Coordinates of N, CA and C in Angstrom, one line a residue:
Chain A
G1 N 8.8 16.0 14.9 CA 8.3 14.7 16.0 C 8.3 13.3 15.5
E2 N 8.0 12.5 15.9 CA 8.6 11.2 15.5 C 7.9 10.7 13.9
N3 N 8.9 10.4 13.3 CA 8.7 10.1 11.9 C 9.7 9.5 11.1
V4 N 9.2 8.9 9.8 CA 10.4 8.2 8.9 C 10.5 8.8 7.8
E5 N 11.7 9.6 7.2 CA 11.4 9.8 5.9 C 11.9 9.1 4.9
Q6 N 11.4 8.9 3.7 CA 11.9 8.0 2.5 C 12.2 9.0 1.2
H7 N 13.2 8.2 1.0 CA 13.8 9.0 -0.4 C 13.9 7.6 -1.6
P8 N 14.0 8.2 -2.6 CA 13.4 9.1 -3.4 C 11.7 8.7 -3.7
S9 N 10.9 9.6 -3.8 CA 9.6 9.4 -3.8 C 9.1 8.5 -5.3
T10 N 9.8 8.8 -6.3 CA 9.5 8.1 -7.5 C 11.2 7.7 -8.3
L11 N 11.1 6.3 -8.7 CA 12.2 5.6 -8.9 C 12.1 4.8 -10.3
S12 N 13.0 5.3 -11.2 CA 12.7 4.2 -12.8 C 14.1 3.9 -12.9
V13 N 14.1 2.5 -13.4 CA 15.6 2.0 -13.5 C 15.4 0.7 -14.4
Q14 N 16.5 0.8 -15.6 CA 16.5 -0.4 -16.3 C 16.4 -1.9 -16.2
E15 N 15.7 -2.6 -16.7 CA 15.8 -4.3 -16.2 C 16.7 -4.7 -16.3
G16 N 17.1 -5.1 -15.1 CA 18.5 -5.6 -14.6 C 19.3 -5.0 -14.0
D17 N 19.1 -3.7 -13.9 CA 20.2 -2.7 -12.9 C 19.2 -3.0 -11.5
S18 N 19.9 -2.0 -10.8 CA 19.8 -2.3 -8.9 C 19.3 -1.1 -8.9
A19 N 18.1 -0.9 -7.6 CA 17.4 -0.3 -7.1 C 17.6 0.0 -5.7
V20 N 17.7 1.4 -5.3 CA 18.0 1.8 -4.0 C 17.3 2.7 -3.6
I21 N 16.5 2.4 -2.3 CA 15.7 3.2 -1.5 C 16.4 3.5 -0.3
K22 N 16.0 4.8 0.3 CA 16.7 4.9 1.5 C 15.9 5.6 2.2
C23 N 16.0 5.2 4.0 CA 14.8 5.7 4.5 C 15.7 6.5 6.1
T24 N 15.2 7.5 6.8 CA 15.6 7.6 8.1 C 14.7 7.7 8.9
Y25 N 14.9 7.8 10.4 CA 14.1 7.7 11.7 C 14.4 8.6 12.5
S26 N 13.4 9.1 13.2 CA 13.9 9.7 14.1 C 14.2 9.5 16.0
D27 N 13.7 8.3 16.1 CA 13.5 7.7 17.3 C 15.0 6.7 17.8
S28 N 15.8 7.0 18.3 CA 16.9 6.5 18.6 C 16.5 4.8 19.4
A29 N 15.4 4.9 19.9 CA 15.0 3.7 20.4 C 14.5 2.5 19.3
S30 N 14.3 2.8 18.3 CA 13.6 1.8 17.3 C 14.5 0.8 17.0
N31 N 14.1 -0.3 17.1 CA 14.5 -1.6 16.7 C 14.2 -2.5 15.4
Y32 N 13.1 -1.8 15.4 CA 12.4 -3.0 14.3 C 12.4 -2.3 12.7
F33 N 12.8 -2.7 11.5 CA 12.4 -2.0 10.5 C 12.2 -3.1 9.3
P34 N 10.8 -2.9 9.1 CA 10.2 -4.2 7.9 C 10.1 -2.8 6.4
W35 N 10.4 -3.9 5.8 CA 9.8 -3.0 4.0 C 8.6 -3.9 3.6
Y36 N 7.6 -3.0 3.0 CA 6.2 -3.7 2.5 C 6.4 -3.1 1.1
K37 N 5.7 -4.0 0.2 CA 5.5 -3.9 -0.9 C 4.2 -3.8 -1.5
Q38 N 3.5 -2.7 -2.2 CA 2.1 -3.0 -2.5 C 2.1 -2.5 -3.9
E39 N 1.3 -4.1 -4.5 CA 1.2 -3.8 -5.9 C 0.1 -2.8 -6.2
L40 N -0.1 -2.1 -7.4 CA -1.5 -1.5 -7.8 C -2.7 -2.2 -7.5
G41 N -3.2 -1.3 -6.6 CA -4.5 -2.0 -6.0 C -4.8 -3.2 -5.2
K42 N -3.4 -3.4 -4.6 CA -3.4 -4.4 -4.0 C -3.1 -4.3 -2.4
R43 N -3.2 -4.7 -1.2 CA -2.7 -4.3 0.0 C -1.2 -4.5 0.3
P44 N -0.9 -3.7 0.8 CA 1.1 -4.0 1.6 C 1.2 -5.2 1.8
Q45 N 2.2 -6.0 1.4 CA 2.6 -7.0 1.7 C 4.4 -7.0 2.7
L46 N 4.8 -7.7 3.6 CA 5.8 -7.7 4.1 C 7.0 -8.2 2.9
I47 N 8.2 -7.9 2.7 CA 9.0 -8.3 1.8 C 10.3 -8.9 2.6
I48 N 10.7 -8.0 3.3 CA 11.7 -7.9 4.4 C 11.9 -7.2 5.6
D49 N 12.6 -7.7 6.7 CA 12.7 -6.8 7.8 C 13.7 -7.0 8.3
I50 N 14.4 -5.9 9.0 CA 15.6 -6.3 9.8 C 15.3 -5.6 10.9
R51 N 15.9 -6.2 12.0 CA 15.9 -5.8 13.9 C 17.7 -5.1 14.3
S52 N 17.8 -4.3 15.1 CA 18.7 -3.3 15.1 C 19.9 -4.1 15.6
N53 N 20.1 -5.7 16.1 CA 21.1 -6.3 16.2 C 22.1 -6.9 15.3
V54 N 21.3 -6.5 14.0 CA 21.8 -6.8 12.8 C 22.0 -5.9 11.8
G55 N 23.1 -5.7 11.2 CA 23.2 -4.5 10.2 C 22.9 -4.8 8.7
E56 N 23.1 -6.2 8.2 CA 22.3 -6.2 7.3 C 21.6 -8.0 7.0
K57 N 20.9 -8.0 6.3 CA 19.9 -8.7 5.9 C 19.7 -9.0 4.2
K58 N 19.7 -10.0 3.8 CA 19.5 -10.6 2.7 C 18.5 -11.7 1.9
D59 N 18.0 -11.8 1.0 CA 16.6 -12.7 0.6 C 16.8 -12.6 -0.9
Q60 N 17.6 -13.6 -1.4 CA 17.5 -13.8 -2.9 C 18.1 -12.2 -3.5
R61 N 17.3 -11.7 -4.3 CA 17.5 -10.5 -4.9 C 17.4 -9.0 -4.0
I62 N 17.1 -9.3 -2.8 CA 16.2 -8.2 -2.0 C 17.5 -8.2 -0.7
A63 N 18.0 -6.6 -0.3 CA 18.7 -7.2 0.9 C 18.4 -5.6 1.5
V64 N 18.5 -5.6 2.6 CA 18.5 -4.5 3.6 C 19.5 -4.1 4.4
T65 N 19.9 -2.7 4.6 CA 21.1 -2.4 5.4 C 21.0 -1.4 6.4
L66 N 21.5 -1.8 7.6 CA 20.8 -0.6 8.9 C 21.9 0.1 9.3
N67 N 22.1 1.3 9.3 CA 23.1 1.9 10.5 C 22.5 3.0 11.5
K68 N 22.5 2.2 12.7 CA 21.6 2.6 13.8 C 22.5 3.8 14.2
T69 N 23.3 3.9 14.0 CA 24.2 5.4 14.7 C 23.7 6.6 13.7
A70 N 23.7 6.2 12.4 CA 23.3 7.6 11.3 C 21.5 7.5 11.5
K71 N 21.0 6.6 12.3 CA 19.4 6.3 12.1 C 19.2 6.5 10.5
H72 N 19.6 5.4 9.7 CA 19.0 5.6 8.7 C 19.3 3.4 8.1
F73 N 18.6 3.6 7.0 CA 18.1 2.1 6.7 C 17.8 2.1 5.1
S74 N 18.4 1.1 4.3 CA 18.2 1.2 2.8 C 17.9 -0.2 2.4
L75 N 16.7 -0.1 1.6 CA 16.4 -1.6 0.4 C 17.2 -1.5 -0.9
H76 N 17.8 -2.7 -0.9 CA 18.7 -2.8 -2.1 C 17.9 -4.0 -3.3
I77 N 17.7 -3.9 -4.7 CA 17.0 -4.8 -5.5 C 18.2 -4.8 -6.4
T78 N 18.6 -6.1 -6.5 CA 19.5 -6.5 -7.5 C 18.5 -7.3 -8.7
E79 N 19.4 -6.8 -9.9 CA 19.1 -7.7 -11.0 C 17.4 -7.3 -11.3
T80 N 17.2 -6.0 -11.3 CA 15.4 -6.3 -11.2 C 15.4 -6.6 -12.3
Q81 N 13.8 -6.6 -12.2 CA 12.8 -7.6 -13.2 C 11.7 -6.7 -13.1
P82 N 10.7 -7.0 -14.0 CA 9.4 -6.4 -14.6 C 8.4 -6.2 -13.4
E83 N 8.1 -7.4 -12.5 CA 7.3 -7.7 -11.3 C 7.9 -7.1 -10.2
D84 N 8.9 -6.2 -10.1 CA 9.4 -5.3 -9.3 C 8.6 -4.3 -9.0
S85 N 8.0 -3.7 -10.2 CA 7.2 -2.5 -10.1 C 6.4 -2.2 -9.2
A86 N 6.3 -1.3 -8.5 CA 5.2 -1.5 -7.2 C 5.9 -0.3 -6.5
V87 N 5.0 0.1 -5.5 CA 5.2 1.2 -4.4 C 5.8 0.5 -3.5
Y88 N 7.4 0.8 -2.9 CA 7.7 0.4 -1.6 C 7.6 1.3 -0.7
F89 N 7.1 0.5 0.9 CA 7.2 1.7 1.7 C 8.3 1.0 3.0
C90 N 9.1 1.6 3.7 CA 9.8 1.7 4.7 C 9.1 2.0 5.7
A91 N 9.9 1.3 7.5 CA 8.4 1.6 8.3 C 9.5 1.6 9.4
A92 N 9.4 1.6 10.4 CA 10.1 1.7 11.7 C 8.8 1.6 13.0
D93 N 9.4 0.9 14.1 CA 8.9 1.2 15.2 C 9.0 2.4 16.0
L94 N 8.2 3.1 16.7 CA 8.0 4.0 17.5 C 7.4 3.8 18.8
Y95 N 8.1 4.2 20.1 CA 7.6 4.0 21.3 C 7.5 4.9 21.8
S96 N 6.2 5.1 22.1 CA 5.7 5.9 23.0 C 4.9 5.5 24.4
S97 N 3.7 5.7 24.3 CA 2.9 4.8 25.6 C 2.8 3.1 25.2
A98 N 3.0 3.0 23.8 CA 3.2 1.7 23.3 C 3.8 1.3 22.1
S99 N 4.4 0.5 22.0 CA 5.3 0.6 20.5 C 4.4 0.7 19.1
K100 N 4.7 0.7 18.1 CA 3.5 1.1 17.0 C 4.7 1.1 15.7
I101 N 3.6 1.0 14.7 CA 4.7 1.2 13.3 C 4.4 2.0 12.8
I102 N 5.5 2.9 12.3 CA 5.1 4.2 11.6 C 5.6 3.9 10.5
F103 N 5.0 4.7 9.2 CA 5.4 4.5 7.6 C 6.2 5.5 7.3
G104 N 7.2 5.4 6.3 CA 7.7 6.3 5.3 C 6.5 6.6 4.4
S105 N 6.7 7.8 3.3 CA 5.8 7.8 2.1 C 5.8 7.1 1.2
G106 N 6.7 6.4 0.8 CA 6.5 5.5 -0.1 C 7.4 6.0 -1.0
T107 N 7.8 4.8 -1.9 CA 8.8 5.0 -3.2 C 8.3 4.3 -4.5
R108 N 7.7 4.6 -5.7 CA 7.0 4.6 -6.7 C 8.4 3.8 -7.6
L109 N 8.5 2.6 -7.6 CA 9.9 2.0 -8.5 C 8.9 1.6 -10.0
S110 N 9.7 1.9 -10.6 CA 9.0 1.4 -12.0 C 10.7 1.0 -13.1
I111 N 10.2 0.0 -13.7 CA 11.3 -0.9 -14.0 C 10.9 -1.0 -15.7
R112 N 12.0 -0.3 -16.5 CA 12.1 -0.1 -17.9 C 12.6 -1.3 -18.2
P113 N 11.4 -1.3 -19.6 CA 12.1 -2.9 -20.5 C 13.4 -2.8 -21.2
Chain B
N1 N -7.6 -20.2 7.5 CA -7.9 -19.0 8.0 C -8.3 -17.8 6.7
A2 N -9.3 -16.8 7.5 CA -9.3 -15.8 6.7 C -8.7 -14.8 6.2
G3 N -7.8 -14.6 7.5 CA -6.8 -13.4 7.8 C -7.5 -12.5 8.3
V4 N -7.0 -11.5 7.8 CA -7.9 -10.1 7.9 C -9.0 -9.3 7.3
T5 N -10.3 -9.3 7.8 CA -11.4 -8.7 7.0 C -12.0 -8.0 7.3
Q6 N -12.3 -6.7 6.4 CA -12.5 -5.5 6.3 C -13.7 -5.5 5.9
T7 N -14.9 -4.8 6.2 CA -15.9 -4.3 5.4 C -16.4 -2.6 5.9
P8 N -17.2 -2.2 5.1 CA -17.5 -2.6 3.7 C -16.2 -1.9 2.5
K9 N -16.4 -2.6 1.4 CA -15.2 -2.4 0.5 C -15.1 -1.0 0.1
F10 N -16.5 -0.6 -0.3 CA -16.6 0.7 -0.8 C -17.7 1.4 0.1
Q11 N -17.4 2.9 0.1 CA -18.6 3.4 1.0 C -18.2 5.0 0.4
V12 N -19.6 5.6 0.2 CA -19.8 6.9 -0.2 C -20.8 7.5 1.1
L13 N -20.6 8.5 1.6 CA -20.8 9.1 2.7 C -21.1 10.8 2.3
K14 N -22.0 11.4 3.0 CA -22.4 13.0 2.6 C -22.0 13.4 4.0
T15 N -21.3 14.7 4.2 CA -20.6 15.5 4.9 C -21.7 15.5 6.4
G16 N -20.9 14.9 7.4 CA -21.8 15.1 8.8 C -22.4 13.7 9.3
Q17 N -22.6 12.6 7.9 CA -22.6 11.2 8.4 C -21.9 10.5 9.4
S18 N -22.5 9.2 9.9 CA -21.3 8.5 10.7 C -21.5 7.4 10.1
M19 N -20.5 6.5 10.2 CA -20.2 5.1 10.0 C -19.1 4.4 10.8
T20 N -19.2 3.2 10.7 CA -18.2 2.2 11.2 C -17.5 1.3 10.5
L21 N -16.3 1.2 10.2 CA -15.6 0.0 9.0 C -15.3 -1.0 10.4
Q22 N -15.7 -2.2 10.0 CA -15.3 -3.2 10.7 C -14.1 -3.5 10.1
C23 N -13.1 -4.2 11.3 CA -12.4 -5.4 11.0 C -12.2 -6.3 11.7
A24 N -11.8 -7.7 11.3 CA -11.9 -8.5 11.9 C -11.1 -9.2 11.8
Q25 N -10.0 -10.1 12.6 CA -8.7 -11.2 12.4 C -9.2 -12.7 12.8
D26 N -8.5 -13.7 12.4 CA -8.7 -14.8 13.2 C -7.4 -15.2 13.3
M27 N -6.6 -15.1 13.5 CA -5.5 -15.1 13.6 C -4.8 -14.9 15.0
N28 N -5.7 -14.8 15.6 CA -5.3 -14.4 17.4 C -4.4 -13.5 17.7
H29 N -4.2 -12.4 16.6 CA -3.2 -11.4 17.0 C -3.3 -10.3 18.3
E30 N -2.6 -10.0 18.8 CA -2.9 -9.1 20.1 C -2.9 -7.8 19.1
Y31 N -1.8 -7.4 18.4 CA -1.9 -6.3 17.8 C -2.5 -6.1 16.6
M32 N -3.4 -4.8 16.6 CA -4.2 -4.4 15.6 C -4.2 -3.1 15.2
S33 N -4.3 -2.3 14.0 CA -4.1 -1.0 14.0 C -5.0 -0.5 12.6
W34 N -5.0 0.6 12.4 CA -6.1 1.5 11.5 C -4.7 2.5 10.7
Y35 N -4.7 2.2 9.6 CA -4.0 3.6 8.8 C -4.8 4.0 7.6
R36 N -5.0 5.1 7.2 CA -5.2 5.5 6.1 C -3.8 6.0 5.0
Q37 N -4.3 5.7 3.6 CA -3.4 5.9 2.4 C -4.2 7.3 1.4
D38 N -3.4 8.1 1.5 CA -3.4 8.8 0.9 C -2.5 9.2 -0.6
P39 N -2.7 9.5 -1.6 CA -1.6 9.7 -2.8 C -0.8 10.6 -2.4
G40 N 0.8 10.2 -2.4 CA 1.9 10.9 -1.8 C 2.1 11.0 -0.5
M41 N 1.2 10.2 0.5 CA 1.5 10.5 1.8 C 1.6 9.1 2.4
G42 N 1.6 8.1 2.0 CA 2.1 7.2 2.4 C 0.8 6.1 3.2
L43 N 1.4 5.6 4.2 CA 0.4 4.5 5.1 C 0.4 5.5 6.4
R44 N -0.7 6.3 6.7 CA -0.5 6.9 8.2 C -1.5 6.4 9.3
L45 N -0.8 6.2 10.4 CA -1.3 5.4 11.5 C -2.5 6.3 12.3
I46 N -3.7 5.9 12.2 CA -4.9 6.5 12.8 C -5.3 6.2 14.0
H47 N -5.1 5.0 14.7 CA -5.3 4.4 15.7 C -4.4 2.6 16.0
Y48 N -4.1 2.7 17.0 CA -3.6 0.8 17.3 C -4.2 0.4 18.6
S49 N -3.8 -1.1 19.1 CA -4.6 -1.7 20.0 C -3.4 -2.6 20.0
V50 N -2.7 -2.8 21.2 CA -1.8 -3.9 21.7 C -2.8 -5.1 22.4
G51 N -4.0 -5.1 22.7 CA -4.5 -6.3 22.9 C -5.7 -5.8 23.5
A52 N -6.9 -6.6 23.9 CA -8.2 -6.1 24.3 C -8.4 -5.4 25.2
G53 N -9.2 -4.4 25.2 CA -9.4 -3.4 26.2 C -8.1 -2.1 26.5
I54 N -7.1 -2.1 25.3 CA -6.3 -1.5 25.3 C -6.3 -0.7 23.8
T55 N -6.4 0.9 23.8 CA -6.2 1.6 22.5 C -4.9 2.9 22.6
D56 N -4.7 3.4 21.5 CA -4.0 4.6 21.7 C -4.3 5.1 20.7
Q57 N -3.7 6.3 20.2 CA -3.8 7.3 19.0 C -2.3 6.9 18.6
G58 N -2.7 7.4 17.0 CA -1.4 7.3 15.9 C -1.3 8.4 15.7
E59 N -0.8 9.2 14.5 CA -0.7 10.2 14.0 C -1.5 11.0 13.4
V60 N -2.7 10.3 12.9 CA -3.9 11.4 12.5 C -5.3 10.7 13.2
P61 N -5.3 10.6 14.3 CA -6.7 10.4 15.1 C -7.6 11.3 15.1
N62 N -7.6 12.4 14.7 CA -8.6 13.3 15.1 C -10.0 13.0 13.9
G63 N -10.8 12.9 14.4 CA -12.6 12.4 13.9 C -12.5 11.2 13.8
Y64 N -11.9 9.9 14.4 CA -11.9 8.9 14.7 C -11.8 8.1 16.0
N65 N -12.7 7.3 16.4 CA -12.8 6.3 17.3 C -12.6 5.5 17.4
V66 N -11.9 4.3 17.8 CA -11.7 2.6 17.9 C -11.8 2.5 19.5
S67 N -12.2 1.0 19.6 CA -12.7 0.2 20.6 C -12.0 -0.8 20.4
R68 N -11.9 -1.8 21.6 CA -11.1 -3.5 21.3 C -11.8 -4.2 22.3
S69 N -12.8 -4.4 22.2 CA -13.8 -5.5 23.3 C -13.1 -6.8 23.2
T70 N -12.8 -7.5 22.3 CA -12.5 -8.7 21.8 C -11.3 -8.7 21.3
T71 N -10.6 -9.9 21.3 CA -9.1 -9.7 20.1 C -9.4 -9.8 18.5
E72 N -10.5 -10.4 18.5 CA -10.4 -10.5 16.8 C -11.2 -9.3 16.2
D73 N -11.8 -8.2 17.0 CA -12.3 -7.0 16.3 C -11.8 -5.9 17.0
F74 N -11.8 -4.8 16.2 CA -11.4 -3.2 16.0 C -11.9 -2.1 15.0
P75 N -13.1 -2.0 15.4 CA -14.1 -1.4 14.5 C -13.6 0.1 14.8
L76 N -13.4 0.9 13.5 CA -12.8 2.7 13.6 C -13.9 3.3 13.0
R77 N -14.8 4.2 13.7 CA -15.9 4.8 13.5 C -15.6 6.1 13.2
L78 N -16.0 6.6 12.6 CA -15.8 8.1 11.8 C -17.8 8.8 12.5
L79 N -17.6 9.8 13.6 CA -18.6 10.0 14.2 C -19.3 11.5 13.4
S80 N -18.3 12.2 12.6 CA -19.0 13.1 11.8 C -18.3 13.4 10.4
A81 N -18.4 12.5 9.0 CA -17.5 12.7 8.4 C -17.3 14.1 7.6
A82 N -16.3 13.7 7.3 CA -15.9 15.4 6.4 C -15.1 14.9 4.8
P83 N -15.1 15.8 4.3 CA -14.4 15.5 2.5 C -12.8 15.0 3.0
S84 N -12.2 15.8 3.9 CA -11.0 15.3 4.1 C -10.6 13.6 4.5
Q85 N -11.6 13.4 5.0 CA -11.7 11.9 5.5 C -11.6 11.1 4.5
T86 N -11.7 11.4 3.0 CA -12.1 10.7 2.0 C -10.4 10.1 1.6
S87 N -10.3 8.7 1.8 CA -9.2 7.7 1.4 C -9.5 6.6 1.3
V88 N -8.5 5.4 1.1 CA -8.4 4.2 1.3 C -8.0 3.9 2.9
Y89 N -8.8 2.9 3.6 CA -8.5 2.7 4.9 C -8.1 1.2 5.2
F90 N -6.9 1.2 5.7 CA -6.3 -0.7 6.0 C -6.4 -0.7 7.1
C91 N -6.9 -2.1 7.4 CA -6.7 -2.0 9.0 C -5.7 -3.6 8.9
A92 N -5.1 -3.4 10.0 CA -3.9 -4.8 9.9 C -3.5 -5.4 11.3
S93 N -2.8 -6.3 11.1 CA -2.8 -7.0 12.5 C -1.7 -8.1 12.5
S94 N -1.3 -7.9 13.7 CA 0.4 -9.2 14.3 C 0.4 -9.4 15.1
R95 N 1.5 -10.4 15.2 CA 1.3 -11.3 16.5 C 1.7 -10.7 17.6
T96 N 2.8 -9.8 17.2 CA 3.1 -8.8 18.3 C 3.2 -7.3 17.5
S97 N 3.6 -6.2 18.2 CA 3.9 -4.9 17.9 C 4.9 -4.7 17.1
T98 N 5.9 -5.3 17.0 CA 7.0 -5.6 16.2 C 7.3 -7.1 15.4
G99 N 6.1 -7.1 14.9 CA 6.0 -8.4 14.0 C 5.7 -7.7 12.6
E100 N 5.2 -8.9 11.7 CA 4.7 -8.5 10.5 C 3.6 -8.5 10.3
L101 N 3.0 -7.1 10.0 CA 1.4 -6.7 9.9 C 0.7 -7.3 8.7
F102 N 0.0 -8.0 8.9 CA -1.0 -8.7 8.2 C -2.1 -7.5 7.4
F103 N -2.2 -7.2 6.3 CA -3.1 -5.9 6.0 C -5.0 -7.0 5.4
G104 N -5.9 -6.0 5.6 CA -6.8 -6.2 5.2 C -7.0 -5.5 3.6
E105 N -8.1 -6.1 2.9 CA -7.7 -5.4 1.5 C -8.4 -4.4 1.3
G106 N -8.6 -3.3 2.4 CA -9.0 -1.9 2.4 C -10.5 -1.6 2.0
S107 N -10.4 -0.2 2.2 CA -11.7 0.3 2.5 C -11.4 1.6 1.7
R108 N -12.1 1.9 0.6 CA -11.9 3.0 0.0 C -13.6 4.0 0.5
L109 N -13.2 5.1 1.2 CA -14.1 5.9 1.6 C -14.4 6.9 0.9
T110 N -15.5 7.6 0.2 CA -15.8 8.7 -0.2 C -17.1 9.7 0.4
V111 N -16.3 10.8 0.8 CA -16.9 11.5 1.6 C -17.5 13.0 0.7
L112 N -18.5 13.0 0.3 CA -19.2 14.2 -0.5 C -19.2 15.5 0.3

């Protein structure tokens, strides 16, 4: 069925190192791929998104890449800091009778001092 | 702007009881949706709406009803609560179906 798969489920990196989270999607018609960050006890918030007409997008230490042929996209965080510790969700728009946003299962990122 | 407002924040129900989770947004967003969040399961879409008078099912719609009589409000109804519906529920809205989702603070529901 229609879904978004996300890996890994947990990730621990040394402060200052890079972190990469990967997602795949099933619907070749998907065109919108956002990433959300959820801190403990808080609501999810958008950190970056990419549309299908773009292969890569950067915002300071965060970048997202998209490979439409392979139907996968990735989040890259460079120079990680303690405040990057959170759960990260990828998502994609899936179209049936109307467009809807489906999320991956999440990655818990921990930054080791 | 208050953004997306959900009530109640916490609720305990007994099996078989009914209740409504309220969601309101003041951003004139057309798209509204309900997700449930369970440990290790991410955010799963329950129902969504692309405008007043239009609703559709998401990934896990069974046991839940919605309606969208106005642009601002999108209540979620549990007709006969079950322990499997114990979860944190998030309402979200966006200007379009492929735009930034703005989430409410969440509603923690426990069904005994």
